Amino acid sequence: MNTRRLSSGAVLGGVVILVGLVLLLRTTGVYDTGPLLGYVPSLFVLVGLYALVASGFRNLTGPVLVVLAAGTWQLVALDLVAGSTVVDLWPVLVILLGVSIALGQIRPRAAGTEGDYVNAFALFGGVERRATSPTFREADLTALFGGTTLDLRDVDREPGSPPVRVNATVLFGAAEIVAPREWNVQFDALPILGGVEDSRLRDAGEGHEEVDLVVSGFVAFGGIELKD
């Protein structure tokens, strides 16, 4: 039986709905949920941890940032850390962002030929890559104030082979993935003030349950788009 776990985006949506319900109960006077609101940041910490574990620690940048930001917010909400201290130490988040991006670039990959992997890094610009190996397996896309494009139309997948995996980290930018219309795609990206969209025709992937492409990662103030 083919079972599919909850995506990181679905978990995040559930948390937002829960926070909205807590706020609604308070504003309508049904129940005083004020004390519960002080622990809302912990829910987002759990979302970050879930995304980290669910990706098999392949997706580091987004979940790490969410855990750090929400964790700091929780400490301030509980008066364990002064807000002024957080303001003084905000450059630490920039340092940790750089560390997480670097770790994502050097993480171990499955054994294979050089053509089985593509790495595209765009900073204040644009980068395009095309996968031409029939046995292509994996790609890392990073767009910081820029854009990346990955073309997978030349990849010839064999039935029963492992899905192609693309991990995208987008901050104030965009990542475009061009894939065959008939591919069945599973999204597991974590969007924070960003979007993840499949722009292919609605019948894409129809007719088979086998997953051909898994798109994971993190997007903030930008977007990840799948095109044909």
XYZ file of C-alpha atoms in Angstrom:
228
model
C 0.000 0.000 0.000
C 1.296 3.425 -0.947
C 1.130 5.738 2.087
C 2.104 9.386 2.150
C 3.054 11.299 5.279
C 2.035 14.832 6.017
C 4.145 17.433 4.270
C 5.879 20.188 6.227
C 3.582 22.737 4.599
C 0.499 20.813 5.759
C 1.833 20.715 9.319
C 2.510 24.456 9.195
C -1.018 25.068 7.921
C -2.433 23.021 10.771
C -0.481 25.065 13.307
C -1.741 28.332 11.805
C -5.331 27.042 11.967
C -4.841 26.063 15.618
C -3.465 29.506 16.486
C -6.417 31.104 14.690
C -8.888 29.033 16.725
C -7.181 30.024 19.977
C -7.395 33.694 18.976
C -11.053 33.303 17.951
C -11.988 31.805 21.314
C -10.424 34.788 23.050
C -11.826 37.549 20.844
C -15.363 36.122 21.009
C -15.204 35.735 24.785
C -15.942 32.006 24.671
C -12.804 31.177 26.621
C -9.839 33.151 27.929
C -6.965 31.640 25.978
C -4.519 34.399 26.941
C -2.194 32.092 28.915
C -2.046 29.681 25.965
C -0.925 32.391 23.556
C 2.366 32.665 25.435
C 3.288 29.190 24.172
C 2.410 29.731 20.508
C 6.120 30.022 19.510
C 6.683 26.460 20.723
C 4.269 25.236 18.041
C 6.467 26.757 15.351
C 9.537 25.198 16.964
C 7.812 21.832 16.556
C 7.052 22.624 12.894
C 10.747 23.333 12.268
C 11.825 20.142 14.016
C 9.262 18.122 12.066
C 10.511 19.552 8.771
C 14.095 18.781 9.765
C 13.403 15.157 10.695
C 10.931 14.518 7.856
C 13.524 15.585 5.289
C 16.069 13.152 6.747
C 18.189 16.184 7.714
C 18.612 16.966 4.006
C 16.779 20.278 4.393
C 18.717 22.305 6.955
C 18.449 26.023 6.250
C 14.717 26.604 6.587
C 13.945 24.368 9.566
C 17.002 25.600 11.476
C 15.965 29.231 10.964
C 12.392 28.487 12.047
C 13.547 26.661 15.175
C 15.978 29.437 16.139
C 13.569 32.303 15.464
C 10.599 30.646 17.159
C 12.743 29.430 20.037
C 14.044 32.941 20.650
C 10.505 34.285 20.450
C 9.424 31.726 23.063
C 12.221 32.700 25.449
C 11.230 36.359 25.160
C 7.528 35.531 25.641
C 8.346 33.675 28.867
C 10.577 36.548 30.056
C 13.588 34.244 30.131
C 15.507 36.521 27.751
C 15.171 40.283 27.442
C 14.035 41.648 24.094
C 16.928 44.112 24.069
C 19.370 41.207 24.302
C 17.810 39.581 21.248
C 18.124 42.835 19.288
C 21.820 43.073 20.151
C 22.480 39.474 19.110
C 20.482 39.383 15.849
C 23.649 39.079 13.696
C 24.026 35.598 15.191
C 21.058 34.567 13.033
C 22.949 35.719 9.945
C 25.968 33.655 10.992
C 23.823 30.576 11.594
C 22.104 31.091 8.253
C 25.494 30.979 6.544
C 26.495 27.875 8.505
C 23.276 26.037 7.618
C 23.644 26.909 3.916
C 27.258 25.717 3.956
C 26.327 22.455 5.657
C 23.595 21.922 3.083
C 26.138 22.289 0.281
C 28.610 19.765 1.710
C 26.228 17.120 3.036
C 26.891 13.522 1.921
C 25.185 12.363 -1.257
C 24.315 8.963 -2.599
C 27.012 7.300 -4.660
C 26.740 7.837 -8.392
C 28.281 9.500 -11.407
C 28.956 13.229 -11.638
C 25.962 13.691 -13.933
C 23.604 12.310 -11.299
C 23.779 15.514 -9.248
C 23.273 19.226 -9.929
C 24.080 22.137 -7.640
C 22.851 25.645 -8.489
C 23.630 28.643 -6.281
C 22.360 32.118 -7.200
C 23.182 35.279 -5.246
C 21.892 38.571 -6.672
C 21.590 36.944 -10.083
C 20.270 33.987 -12.038
C 21.564 30.461 -12.648
C 20.184 27.819 -15.040
C 21.034 24.120 -14.964
C 19.918 21.175 -17.101
C 20.023 17.542 -16.007
C 20.939 15.328 -18.952
C 21.841 12.033 -17.286
C 19.152 9.300 -17.597
C 20.072 8.226 -14.059
C 19.869 11.711 -12.563
C 19.065 11.521 -8.833
C 19.411 14.746 -6.923
C 19.758 18.529 -7.015
C 20.340 21.364 -4.561
C 19.003 24.790 -5.546
C 19.834 27.906 -3.528
C 18.488 31.330 -4.469
C 19.323 34.352 -2.313
C 18.010 37.589 -3.837
C 18.151 35.802 -7.173
C 16.723 32.933 -9.187
C 17.579 29.379 -10.187
C 16.104 27.196 -12.925
C 16.486 23.416 -13.184
C 15.384 21.593 -16.359
C 14.568 17.895 -15.836
C 12.908 17.190 -19.195
C 15.846 15.134 -20.465
C 15.768 12.740 -17.485
C 14.456 9.332 -18.570
C 13.147 7.570 -15.474
C 12.829 3.805 -15.316
C 9.709 2.313 -13.669
C 10.390 1.418 -10.038
C 13.490 3.605 -9.729
C 13.867 5.959 -6.729
C 12.332 9.406 -7.211
C 14.428 12.380 -8.237
C 14.973 14.632 -5.213
C 15.312 18.409 -5.418
C 16.030 20.460 -2.321
C 15.457 24.199 -2.780
C 16.374 27.023 -0.407
C 14.846 30.345 -1.453
C 15.171 33.687 0.355
C 13.882 36.775 -1.471
C 14.081 34.947 -4.785
C 12.645 32.150 -6.885
C 13.402 28.579 -7.885
C 11.856 27.113 -11.048
C 11.809 23.388 -11.763
C 10.878 22.248 -15.263
C 9.627 18.650 -15.214
C 7.723 16.395 -17.624
C 3.977 16.876 -17.427
C 3.333 13.191 -16.723
C 5.548 13.090 -13.622
C 3.895 12.601 -10.268
C 5.406 15.194 -7.908
C 5.390 15.277 -4.117
C 5.969 18.643 -2.421
C 7.552 18.781 1.021
C 8.798 22.366 1.130
C 8.277 24.642 4.128
C 6.909 28.056 3.038
C 7.140 31.054 5.382
C 5.659 34.168 3.748
C 6.334 32.477 0.433
C 4.670 30.122 -2.013
C 5.073 26.669 -3.563
C 3.132 26.120 -6.787
C 2.632 23.449 -9.434
C 1.869 25.384 -12.620
C 1.556 22.318 -14.869
C -1.766 21.183 -16.307
C -4.170 19.733 -13.743
C -3.926 16.214 -15.151
C -0.165 16.081 -14.475
C 0.884 12.773 -12.962
C -2.515 11.184 -13.660
C -2.588 7.436 -14.124
C 0.073 6.253 -11.692
C 0.788 6.518 -7.974
C 4.569 6.168 -8.156
C 6.316 9.368 -7.080
C 8.741 10.608 -9.743
C 9.961 13.802 -8.088
C 10.180 14.981 -4.482
C 10.601 18.723 -3.968
C 11.689 19.694 -0.467
C 13.254 22.798 1.014
C 12.406 26.204 2.418
C 11.065 29.404 0.897
C 10.630 32.837 2.498
C 9.627 36.004 0.638
C 9.811 34.159 -2.648
C 8.539 31.108 -4.454
C 9.199 27.600 -5.734
C 7.394 26.858 -9.001
C 7.051 23.629 -10.966
C 6.584 24.129 -14.713
C 6.405 21.998 -17.856
